[in-house]
C-alpha cells in the first residue's frame, strides 16, 4: 500500500492537464500514489470501476500506438468508455471553430484527451470546454509521458528526489515535460543537445526557477559526456519528432546513446525512451535491448499513470476510495 502524502490531499477534480507547469509537487505526488495503487489492484485482479458511465473523447491529429491504446484501455478498465476521434474526420478539419467544438463535446462527454500540434489550440479547447481536457502530446509538451516516466523511475530507484536524470538528444516536447516533472519532484537534471536544438527558452526559464527554489541541479550543455556524469537515469527520444520529417538528423550523430555513453553514467543507471525508438540512430540496440533498459515498463506505466489522471480529473468518488 502506498503512503498517502501527509499534506492535505489535493483535489484535481474537474481540472485540466495541459502542462505539468500547472501542477505542484504535492499534486504530482498524489497522481503517482493513486497510479501505484491502481496498478497494484490491477495486478491483483481487482480492477477498480471508478469511472462507470463516463465517456472520454480522444482526438488525434497525429499517429499514436501507446497513447491511444493505453487511454482506451484505461477507460475500459475503469468501467467507462472511450471514443476515438480522428481530427481529419471531424468538422474541425473543415473549419468548425475550436470554441464551438469544445462546447459541443462538453454536452456529450466527461473528458477530452487530445493529441495535436499546437499547445495554444488545446488551451483554447480547455478554455471553452466545461469538462477536463488532457494533453496527449503537443509540439510543446507530453505530460502523460512524464508522469509515467516518474512512476517508472520511482519503481526502479525507490525514490525520485536525489536521483540525477540526463537527457541526450533533441530538446522537444518529451524533454520539456520530463525536465519540468523531474525538477518539480526534486531530481537533478542535465541535458545535452546539439547547438540550436536546446529546449524552449521559456520552458528552461521555468525549470530553472523550480530548481532554484528546490536547490536541485540543472545543467544545459552540448556535451553528452558531461551530462551523463553521475547520472542515475539516461533518457533519449527521436531526433525528428512528428511533423519534423524534413529535419537534418546528421547533426545528432554525437548524441547517440550507446554502450560507451552508458558506461560514463553510474554503473546502475537505467535507460529510458518514450518510444517509438529508432535503433542505431538515437540509441543502439545493445542499449535499448539491454538489462539496463526499462522502456517497456515505461510504456506499460502510461496505462497506470493515465488511469490515475482520469480518475482524479473525471471521477467523483471520495478520495479514500482511491487508496482502498
Ligand atoms: N510515447 C508515446 O506517446 O507513444 P505513442 O506516440 O505511440 O502514443
Ligand atoms: N518527440 C516525439 C514523441 C513521440 C511520442 C514526437 O513528438 O514525435
mmCIF file of C-alpha atoms and ligand atoms in Angstrom:
data_model
loop_
_atom_site.group_PDB
_atom_site.id
_atom_site.type_symbol
_atom_site.label_atom_id
_atom_site.label_comp_id
_atom_site.label_asym_id
_atom_site.label_seq_id
_atom_site.Cartn_x
_atom_site.Cartn_y
_atom_site.Cartn_z
ATOM 1 C CA UNK A 1 0.000 0.000 0.000
ATOM 2 C CA UNK A 2 1.304 3.397 -0.836
ATOM 3 C CA UNK A 3 1.782 6.069 1.717
ATOM 4 C CA UNK A 4 -0.566 8.965 1.121
ATOM 5 C CA UNK A 5 1.091 12.373 1.252
ATOM 6 C CA UNK A 6 0.954 13.808 4.756
ATOM 7 C CA UNK A 7 -0.098 17.158 3.300
ATOM 8 C CA UNK A 8 -3.784 17.790 2.587
ATOM 9 C CA UNK A 9 -4.762 15.610 -0.377
ATOM 10 C CA UNK A 10 -5.129 17.997 -3.310
ATOM 11 C CA UNK A 11 -8.262 17.820 -5.394
ATOM 12 C CA UNK A 12 -7.723 17.818 -9.128
ATOM 13 C CA UNK A 13 -11.378 17.098 -9.910
ATOM 14 C CA UNK A 14 -12.729 18.956 -12.929
ATOM 15 C CA UNK A 15 -9.305 20.406 -13.821
ATOM 16 C CA UNK A 16 -7.250 20.078 -17.000
ATOM 17 C CA UNK A 17 -3.850 18.519 -17.644
ATOM 18 C CA UNK A 18 -2.331 20.784 -20.297
ATOM 19 C CA UNK A 19 1.195 21.140 -18.888
ATOM 20 C CA UNK A 20 2.891 19.928 -15.704
ATOM 21 C CA UNK A 21 3.899 23.548 -15.087
ATOM 22 C CA UNK A 22 0.344 23.855 -13.710
ATOM 23 C CA UNK A 23 0.949 21.075 -11.143
ATOM 24 C CA UNK A 24 2.964 21.299 -7.936
ATOM 25 C CA UNK A 25 4.927 18.506 -6.229
ATOM 26 C CA UNK A 26 2.052 17.651 -3.904
ATOM 27 C CA UNK A 27 -0.359 17.186 -6.817
ATOM 28 C CA UNK A 28 2.119 15.081 -8.802
ATOM 29 C CA UNK A 29 2.788 13.004 -5.659
ATOM 30 C CA UNK A 30 -0.968 12.402 -5.364
ATOM 31 C CA UNK A 31 -1.217 11.241 -9.010
ATOM 32 C CA UNK A 32 1.756 8.870 -8.563
ATOM 33 C CA UNK A 33 0.336 7.398 -5.336
ATOM 34 C CA UNK A 34 -3.047 6.774 -6.961
ATOM 35 C CA UNK A 35 -1.321 5.330 -10.047
ATOM 36 C CA UNK A 36 0.725 2.903 -7.937
ATOM 37 C CA UNK A 37 -2.408 1.812 -6.088
ATOM 38 C CA UNK A 38 -4.420 1.303 -9.284
ATOM 39 C CA UNK A 39 -1.505 -0.659 -10.765
ATOM 40 C CA UNK A 40 -1.275 -2.913 -7.707
ATOM 41 C CA UNK A 41 -5.046 -3.503 -7.769
ATOM 42 C CA UNK A 42 -4.978 -4.352 -11.479
ATOM 43 C CA UNK A 43 -2.117 -6.848 -10.913
ATOM 44 C CA UNK A 44 -4.098 -8.455 -8.064
ATOM 45 C CA UNK A 45 -7.030 -8.928 -10.455
ATOM 46 C CA UNK A 46 -9.115 -6.356 -8.591
ATOM 47 C CA UNK A 47 -9.903 -3.696 -11.182
ATOM 48 C CA UNK A 48 -11.498 -0.565 -9.773
ATOM 49 C CA UNK A 49 -14.545 0.604 -11.724
ATOM 50 C CA UNK A 50 -14.210 4.241 -10.692
ATOM 51 C CA UNK A 51 -15.478 5.792 -13.939
ATOM 52 C CA UNK A 52 -18.630 3.790 -14.610
ATOM 53 C CA UNK A 53 -20.893 5.606 -17.070
ATOM 54 C CA UNK A 54 -18.177 8.140 -18.034
ATOM 55 C CA UNK A 55 -17.028 8.711 -21.618
ATOM 56 C CA UNK A 56 -13.675 10.070 -22.798
ATOM 57 C CA UNK A 57 -13.329 11.557 -26.290
ATOM 58 C CA UNK A 58 -9.856 11.047 -27.787
ATOM 59 C CA UNK A 59 -8.981 13.489 -30.592
ATOM 60 C CA UNK A 60 -5.896 12.618 -32.647
ATOM 61 C CA UNK A 61 -4.273 14.682 -35.403
ATOM 62 C CA UNK A 62 -1.006 12.719 -35.186
ATOM 63 C CA UNK A 63 -0.362 8.942 -35.115
ATOM 64 C CA UNK A 64 -0.130 7.017 -31.832
ATOM 65 C CA UNK A 65 0.285 3.492 -30.508
ATOM 66 C CA UNK A 66 0.822 3.886 -26.748
ATOM 67 C CA UNK A 67 -1.304 6.953 -26.033
ATOM 68 C CA UNK A 68 -4.366 5.803 -27.949
ATOM 69 C CA UNK A 69 -4.355 2.222 -26.716
ATOM 70 C CA UNK A 70 -3.447 2.998 -23.103
ATOM 71 C CA UNK A 71 -6.132 5.688 -22.780
ATOM 72 C CA UNK A 72 -8.770 3.447 -24.358
ATOM 73 C CA UNK A 73 -7.767 0.534 -22.113
ATOM 74 C CA UNK A 74 -7.705 2.864 -19.088
ATOM 75 C CA UNK A 75 -11.316 3.851 -19.637
ATOM 76 C CA UNK A 76 -12.328 0.217 -20.222
ATOM 77 C CA UNK A 77 -10.603 -0.989 -17.031
ATOM 78 C CA UNK A 78 -12.201 1.835 -15.032
ATOM 79 C CA UNK A 79 -15.671 0.820 -16.224
ATOM 80 C CA UNK A 80 -16.096 3.732 -18.653
ATOM 81 C CA UNK A 81 -15.970 4.199 -22.380
ATOM 82 C CA UNK A 82 -13.642 5.905 -24.886
ATOM 83 C CA UNK A 83 -14.349 7.227 -28.376
ATOM 84 C CA UNK A 84 -11.531 7.574 -30.928
ATOM 85 C CA UNK A 85 -11.919 10.804 -32.914
ATOM 86 C CA UNK A 86 -9.564 11.381 -35.834
ATOM 87 C CA UNK A 87 -9.305 15.130 -36.377
ATOM 88 C CA UNK A 88 -9.483 14.617 -40.165
ATOM 89 C CA UNK A 89 -12.917 13.052 -39.736
ATOM 90 C CA UNK A 90 -14.256 15.866 -37.539
ATOM 91 C CA UNK A 91 -15.717 19.171 -38.729
ATOM 92 C CA UNK A 92 -12.666 20.793 -37.074
ATOM 93 C CA UNK A 93 -10.774 19.829 -40.230
ATOM 94 C CA UNK A 94 -13.364 21.747 -42.319
ATOM 95 C CA UNK A 95 -13.087 24.926 -40.297
ATOM 96 C CA UNK A 96 -15.501 24.456 -37.368
ATOM 97 C CA UNK A 97 -14.063 26.567 -34.590
ATOM 98 C CA UNK A 98 -12.202 25.132 -31.613
ATOM 99 C CA UNK A 99 -14.573 27.003 -29.281
ATOM 100 C CA UNK A 100 -17.713 25.543 -30.882
ATOM 101 C CA UNK A 101 -16.163 22.072 -30.893
ATOM 102 C CA UNK A 102 -15.328 22.411 -27.182
ATOM 103 C CA UNK A 103 -18.890 23.451 -26.315
ATOM 104 C CA UNK A 104 -20.486 20.684 -28.393
ATOM 105 C CA UNK A 105 -18.217 17.947 -26.997
ATOM 106 C CA UNK A 106 -18.866 19.178 -23.445
ATOM 107 C CA UNK A 107 -22.522 18.261 -23.954
ATOM 108 C CA UNK A 108 -21.705 14.634 -24.756
ATOM 109 C CA UNK A 109 -18.512 13.677 -22.973
ATOM 110 C CA UNK A 110 -16.990 13.666 -19.472
ATOM 111 C CA UNK A 111 -13.452 14.437 -20.651
ATOM 112 C CA UNK A 112 -11.350 15.084 -23.753
ATOM 113 C CA UNK A 113 -7.877 13.739 -24.452
ATOM 114 C CA UNK A 114 -6.218 15.442 -27.413
ATOM 115 C CA UNK A 115 -3.014 14.865 -29.395
ATOM 116 C CA UNK A 116 -2.297 17.673 -31.808
ATOM 117 C CA UNK A 117 0.337 20.183 -32.915
ATOM 118 C CA UNK A 118 -0.426 23.472 -31.205
ATOM 119 C CA UNK A 119 -0.369 23.949 -27.433
ATOM 120 C CA UNK A 120 -2.365 27.155 -27.974
ATOM 121 C CA UNK A 121 -5.119 25.136 -29.631
ATOM 122 C CA UNK A 122 -5.537 22.820 -26.646
ATOM 123 C CA UNK A 123 -5.501 25.807 -24.303
ATOM 124 C CA UNK A 124 -8.340 27.311 -26.358
ATOM 125 C CA UNK A 125 -10.182 23.984 -26.276
ATOM 126 C CA UNK A 126 -9.841 23.853 -22.490
ATOM 127 C CA UNK A 127 -10.948 27.458 -22.117
ATOM 128 C CA UNK A 128 -14.247 26.757 -23.893
ATOM 129 C CA UNK A 129 -14.876 23.208 -22.638
ATOM 130 C CA UNK A 130 -16.733 22.642 -19.378
ATOM 131 C CA UNK A 131 -15.113 19.193 -18.991
ATOM 132 C CA UNK A 132 -11.445 18.287 -18.283
ATOM 133 C CA UNK A 133 -9.014 18.430 -21.218
ATOM 134 C CA UNK A 134 -5.926 16.194 -21.122
ATOM 135 C CA UNK A 135 -2.862 16.826 -23.281
ATOM 136 C CA UNK A 136 -1.925 13.587 -25.072
ATOM 137 C CA UNK A 137 1.054 15.368 -26.752
ATOM 138 C CA UNK A 138 1.507 18.686 -28.495
ATOM 139 C CA UNK A 139 4.596 20.134 -30.138
ATOM 140 C CA UNK A 140 5.366 21.695 -26.744
ATOM 141 C CA UNK A 141 4.551 19.103 -24.060
ATOM 142 C CA UNK A 142 3.829 15.440 -23.314
ATOM 143 C CA UNK A 143 2.753 15.479 -19.639
ATOM 144 C CA UNK A 144 1.196 11.992 -19.544
ATOM 145 C CA UNK A 145 4.520 10.558 -20.709
ATOM 146 C CA UNK A 146 6.396 12.396 -17.951
ATOM 147 C CA UNK A 147 4.024 11.066 -15.265
ATOM 148 C CA UNK A 148 4.609 7.502 -16.477
ATOM 149 C CA UNK A 149 8.343 8.222 -16.502
ATOM 150 C CA UNK A 150 8.279 9.370 -12.864
ATOM 151 C CA UNK A 151 6.316 6.269 -11.853
ATOM 152 C CA UNK A 152 8.924 4.103 -13.589
ATOM 153 C CA UNK A 153 11.893 5.883 -12.002
ATOM 154 C CA UNK A 154 10.325 5.578 -8.560
ATOM 155 C CA UNK A 155 9.685 1.853 -9.095
ATOM 156 C CA UNK A 156 13.270 1.346 -10.275
ATOM 157 C CA UNK A 157 15.122 3.558 -7.792
ATOM 158 C CA UNK A 158 12.743 3.536 -4.827
ATOM 159 C CA UNK A 159 12.644 7.344 -4.795
ATOM 160 C CA UNK A 160 12.580 10.394 -7.063
ATOM 161 C CA UNK A 161 14.370 13.188 -5.170
ATOM 162 C CA UNK A 162 18.119 12.746 -5.112
ATOM 163 C CA UNK A 163 18.364 10.979 -8.471
ATOM 164 C CA UNK A 164 20.020 12.612 -11.447
ATOM 165 C CA UNK A 165 18.409 12.328 -14.887
ATOM 166 C CA UNK A 166 20.388 13.070 -18.066
ATOM 167 C CA UNK A 167 18.514 13.708 -21.312
ATOM 168 C CA UNK A 168 20.552 13.351 -24.513
ATOM 169 C CA UNK A 169 19.344 14.451 -27.962
ATOM 170 C CA UNK A 170 16.677 16.839 -29.210
ATOM 171 C CA UNK A 171 15.105 19.377 -26.844
ATOM 172 C CA UNK A 172 11.492 18.579 -27.707
ATOM 173 C CA UNK A 173 8.000 18.070 -26.227
ATOM 174 C CA UNK A 174 9.087 14.982 -24.256
ATOM 175 C CA UNK A 175 12.159 16.832 -22.946
ATOM 176 C CA UNK A 176 10.081 19.797 -21.793
ATOM 177 C CA UNK A 177 7.642 17.709 -19.754
ATOM 178 C CA UNK A 178 10.393 15.459 -18.409
ATOM 179 C CA UNK A 179 12.513 18.401 -17.202
ATOM 180 C CA UNK A 180 9.511 20.048 -15.541
ATOM 181 C CA UNK A 181 8.389 16.804 -13.894
ATOM 182 C CA UNK A 182 11.843 15.741 -12.700
ATOM 183 C CA UNK A 183 12.764 19.190 -11.357
ATOM 184 C CA UNK A 184 9.404 19.563 -9.588
ATOM 185 C CA UNK A 185 9.957 16.236 -7.832
ATOM 186 C CA UNK A 186 13.461 17.179 -6.643
ATOM 187 C CA UNK A 187 15.625 15.390 -9.201
ATOM 188 C CA UNK A 188 18.846 16.858 -10.609
ATOM 189 C CA UNK A 189 18.511 17.351 -14.369
ATOM 190 C CA UNK A 190 21.113 17.560 -17.126
ATOM 191 C CA UNK A 191 20.551 17.921 -20.837
ATOM 192 C CA UNK A 192 22.916 17.706 -23.799
ATOM 193 C CA UNK A 193 21.676 18.732 -27.253
ATOM 194 C CA UNK A 194 23.320 19.913 -30.456
ATOM 195 C CA UNK A 195 23.537 23.725 -30.656
ATOM 196 C CA UNK A 196 20.198 25.028 -31.876
ATOM 197 C CA UNK A 197 18.239 22.039 -30.501
ATOM 198 C CA UNK A 198 18.068 23.217 -26.890
ATOM 199 C CA UNK A 199 14.737 23.085 -25.056
ATOM 200 C CA UNK A 200 12.436 26.085 -25.473
ATOM 201 C CA UNK A 201 13.919 29.113 -23.652
ATOM 202 C CA UNK A 202 10.681 29.913 -21.798
ATOM 203 C CA UNK A 203 10.385 26.326 -20.540
ATOM 204 C CA UNK A 204 14.047 26.314 -19.454
ATOM 205 C CA UNK A 205 13.442 29.568 -17.597
ATOM 206 C CA UNK A 206 10.547 27.927 -15.697
ATOM 207 C CA UNK A 207 12.588 24.791 -14.954
ATOM 208 C CA UNK A 208 15.458 26.941 -13.639
ATOM 209 C CA UNK A 209 13.012 28.715 -11.348
ATOM 210 C CA UNK A 210 11.873 25.326 -9.988
ATOM 211 C CA UNK A 211 15.440 24.084 -9.435
ATOM 212 C CA UNK A 212 16.478 27.381 -7.799
ATOM 213 C CA UNK A 213 13.603 27.030 -5.336
ATOM 214 C CA UNK A 214 14.257 23.362 -4.562
ATOM 215 C CA UNK A 215 18.048 23.632 -4.603
ATOM 216 C CA UNK A 216 18.427 20.847 -7.184
ATOM 217 C CA UNK A 217 20.960 20.957 -10.005
ATOM 218 C CA UNK A 218 20.416 21.809 -13.663
ATOM 219 C CA UNK A 219 22.976 21.502 -16.457
ATOM 220 C CA UNK A 220 22.272 22.529 -20.053
ATOM 221 C CA UNK A 221 25.162 21.758 -22.402
ATOM 222 C CA UNK A 222 26.247 20.391 -25.764
ATOM 223 C CA UNK A 223 28.408 17.548 -24.438
ATOM 224 C CA UNK A 224 26.731 14.165 -23.743
ATOM 225 C CA UNK A 225 29.752 13.020 -21.667
ATOM 226 C CA UNK A 226 29.276 15.944 -19.283
ATOM 227 C CA UNK A 227 25.516 15.433 -18.989
ATOM 228 C CA UNK A 228 25.696 11.724 -18.120
ATOM 229 C CA UNK A 229 28.315 12.115 -15.356
ATOM 230 C CA UNK A 230 26.914 10.520 -12.145
ATOM 231 C CA UNK A 231 23.522 10.070 -13.812
ATOM 232 C CA UNK A 232 21.044 7.502 -12.424
ATOM 233 C CA UNK A 233 18.808 7.747 -15.488
ATOM 234 C CA UNK A 234 19.755 8.265 -19.142
ATOM 235 C CA UNK A 235 16.855 9.318 -21.372
ATOM 236 C CA UNK A 236 16.571 9.919 -25.089
ATOM 237 C CA UNK A 237 13.860 10.408 -27.715
ATOM 238 C CA UNK A 238 13.705 10.527 -31.513
ATOM 239 C CA UNK A 239 15.839 13.130 -33.275
ATOM 240 C CA UNK A 240 12.942 14.199 -35.528
ATOM 241 C CA UNK A 241 9.526 14.441 -33.923
ATOM 242 C CA UNK A 242 6.191 14.041 -35.692
ATOM 243 C CA UNK A 243 5.809 16.997 -38.040
ATOM 244 C CA UNK A 244 9.621 17.415 -38.450
ATOM 245 C CA UNK A 245 10.120 14.809 -41.156
ATOM 246 C CA UNK A 246 12.399 17.095 -43.228
ATOM 247 C CA UNK A 247 14.823 17.803 -40.376
ATOM 248 C CA UNK A 248 18.560 17.133 -40.910
ATOM 249 C CA UNK A 249 19.357 14.477 -38.305
ATOM 250 C CA UNK A 250 23.083 14.317 -39.153
ATOM 251 C CA UNK A 251 23.722 16.995 -36.513
ATOM 252 C CA UNK A 252 22.760 14.425 -33.844
ATOM 253 C CA UNK A 253 25.446 11.793 -34.564
ATOM 254 C CA UNK A 254 27.429 12.696 -31.393
ATOM 255 C CA UNK A 255 24.226 12.412 -29.356
ATOM 256 C CA UNK A 256 23.571 8.694 -29.744
ATOM 257 C CA UNK A 257 23.076 6.746 -26.511
ATOM 258 C CA UNK A 258 25.410 3.761 -26.927
ATOM 259 C CA UNK A 259 27.356 1.446 -24.614
ATOM 260 C CA UNK A 260 30.264 3.876 -24.391
ATOM 261 C CA UNK A 261 27.991 6.665 -23.161
ATOM 262 C CA UNK A 262 26.111 4.392 -20.726
ATOM 263 C CA UNK A 263 29.462 3.416 -19.187
ATOM 264 C CA UNK A 264 30.119 7.063 -18.297
ATOM 265 C CA UNK A 265 26.995 7.177 -16.088
ATOM 266 C CA UNK A 266 26.560 5.390 -12.734
ATOM 267 C CA UNK A 267 27.025 1.592 -13.038
ATOM 268 C CA UNK A 268 23.383 1.001 -12.057
ATOM 269 C CA UNK A 269 21.981 3.696 -14.368
ATOM 270 C CA UNK A 270 18.783 2.831 -16.221
ATOM 271 C CA UNK A 271 17.982 3.670 -19.836
ATOM 272 C CA UNK A 272 14.647 5.274 -20.743
ATOM 273 C CA UNK A 273 12.929 6.213 -24.024
ATOM 274 C CA UNK A 274 9.306 7.251 -24.507
ATOM 275 C CA UNK A 275 9.125 5.149 -27.701
ATOM 276 C CA UNK A 276 8.767 4.709 -30.626
ATOM 277 C CA UNK A 277 12.556 4.279 -30.966
ATOM 278 C CA UNK A 278 14.914 4.087 -33.925
ATOM 279 C CA UNK A 279 17.636 1.555 -33.191
ATOM 280 C CA UNK A 280 21.140 2.663 -34.265
ATOM 281 C CA UNK A 281 20.043 6.302 -34.513
ATOM 282 C CA UNK A 282 19.279 7.890 -31.101
ATOM 283 C CA UNK A 283 20.006 4.605 -29.276
ATOM 284 C CA UNK A 284 21.909 1.466 -30.152
ATOM 285 C CA UNK A 285 20.171 -1.908 -29.992
ATOM 286 C CA UNK A 286 22.671 -3.141 -27.384
ATOM 287 C CA UNK A 287 21.458 -0.393 -25.021
ATOM 288 C CA UNK A 288 17.691 -0.375 -25.610
ATOM 289 C CA UNK A 289 17.581 -4.183 -25.573
ATOM 290 C CA UNK A 290 19.891 -4.492 -22.547
ATOM 291 C CA UNK A 291 19.081 -5.226 -18.898
ATOM 292 C CA UNK A 292 19.570 -1.534 -18.082
ATOM 293 C CA UNK A 293 16.665 -0.584 -20.353
ATOM 294 C CA UNK A 294 13.245 -0.073 -18.749
ATOM 295 C CA UNK A 295 11.426 1.129 -21.874
ATOM 296 C CA UNK A 296 8.648 -1.460 -21.803
ATOM 297 C CA UNK A 297 7.942 -0.918 -18.104
ATOM 298 C CA UNK A 298 7.777 2.775 -19.001
ATOM 299 C CA UNK A 299 5.302 2.058 -21.821
ATOM 300 C CA UNK A 300 3.123 -0.067 -19.511
ATOM 301 C CA UNK A 301 3.150 2.674 -16.907
ATOM 302 C CA UNK A 302 1.414 5.003 -19.356
ATOM 303 C CA UNK A 303 -1.685 2.929 -18.594
ATOM 304 C CA UNK A 304 -1.392 3.174 -14.818
ATOM 305 C CA UNK A 305 -0.406 6.853 -14.682
ATOM 306 C CA UNK A 306 -3.234 7.831 -17.032
ATOM 307 C CA UNK A 307 -5.776 5.820 -15.067
ATOM 308 C CA UNK A 308 -4.833 7.962 -12.064
ATOM 309 C CA UNK A 309 -5.153 11.164 -14.095
ATOM 310 C CA UNK A 310 -8.556 10.100 -15.435
ATOM 311 C CA UNK A 311 -9.892 9.091 -12.025
ATOM 312 C CA UNK A 312 -8.678 12.305 -10.396
ATOM 313 C CA UNK A 313 -9.884 14.673 -13.139
ATOM 314 C CA UNK A 314 -13.089 12.957 -14.328
ATOM 315 C CA UNK A 315 -14.116 10.982 -11.238
ATOM 316 C CA UNK A 316 -16.386 11.999 -8.400
ATOM 317 C CA UNK A 317 -15.553 9.309 -5.836
ATOM 318 C CA UNK A 318 -14.376 10.060 -2.279
ATOM 319 C CA UNK A 319 -10.569 10.363 -2.038
ATOM 320 C CA UNK A 320 -10.232 7.412 0.361
ATOM 321 C CA UNK A 321 -11.615 5.053 -2.324
ATOM 322 C CA UNK A 322 -8.531 5.783 -4.406
ATOM 323 C CA UNK A 323 -6.306 4.178 -1.798
ATOM 324 C CA UNK A 324 -8.560 1.357 -0.538
HETATM 325 N N1 LIG B 1 5.243 7.602 -26.242
HETATM 326 C C1 LIG B 1 4.119 7.845 -26.918
HETATM 327 O O1 LIG B 1 3.383 8.822 -26.690
HETATM 328 O O2 LIG B 1 3.844 6.905 -27.867
HETATM 329 P P1 LIG B 1 2.725 6.994 -28.998
HETATM 330 O O3 LIG B 1 3.157 8.048 -29.975
HETATM 331 O O4 LIG B 1 2.719 5.618 -29.614
HETATM 332 O O5 LIG B 1 1.417 7.339 -28.378
HETATM 333 N N1 LIG B 2 9.028 13.695 -29.583
HETATM 334 C C1 LIG B 2 8.219 12.655 -30.183
HETATM 335 C C2 LIG B 2 7.475 11.900 -29.145
HETATM 336 C C3 LIG B 2 6.635 10.766 -29.660
HETATM 337 C C4 LIG B 2 5.884 10.067 -28.572
HETATM 338 C C5 LIG B 2 7.272 13.274 -31.197
HETATM 339 O O1 LIG B 2 6.664 14.318 -30.903
HETATM 340 O O2 LIG B 2 7.124 12.700 -32.277
#
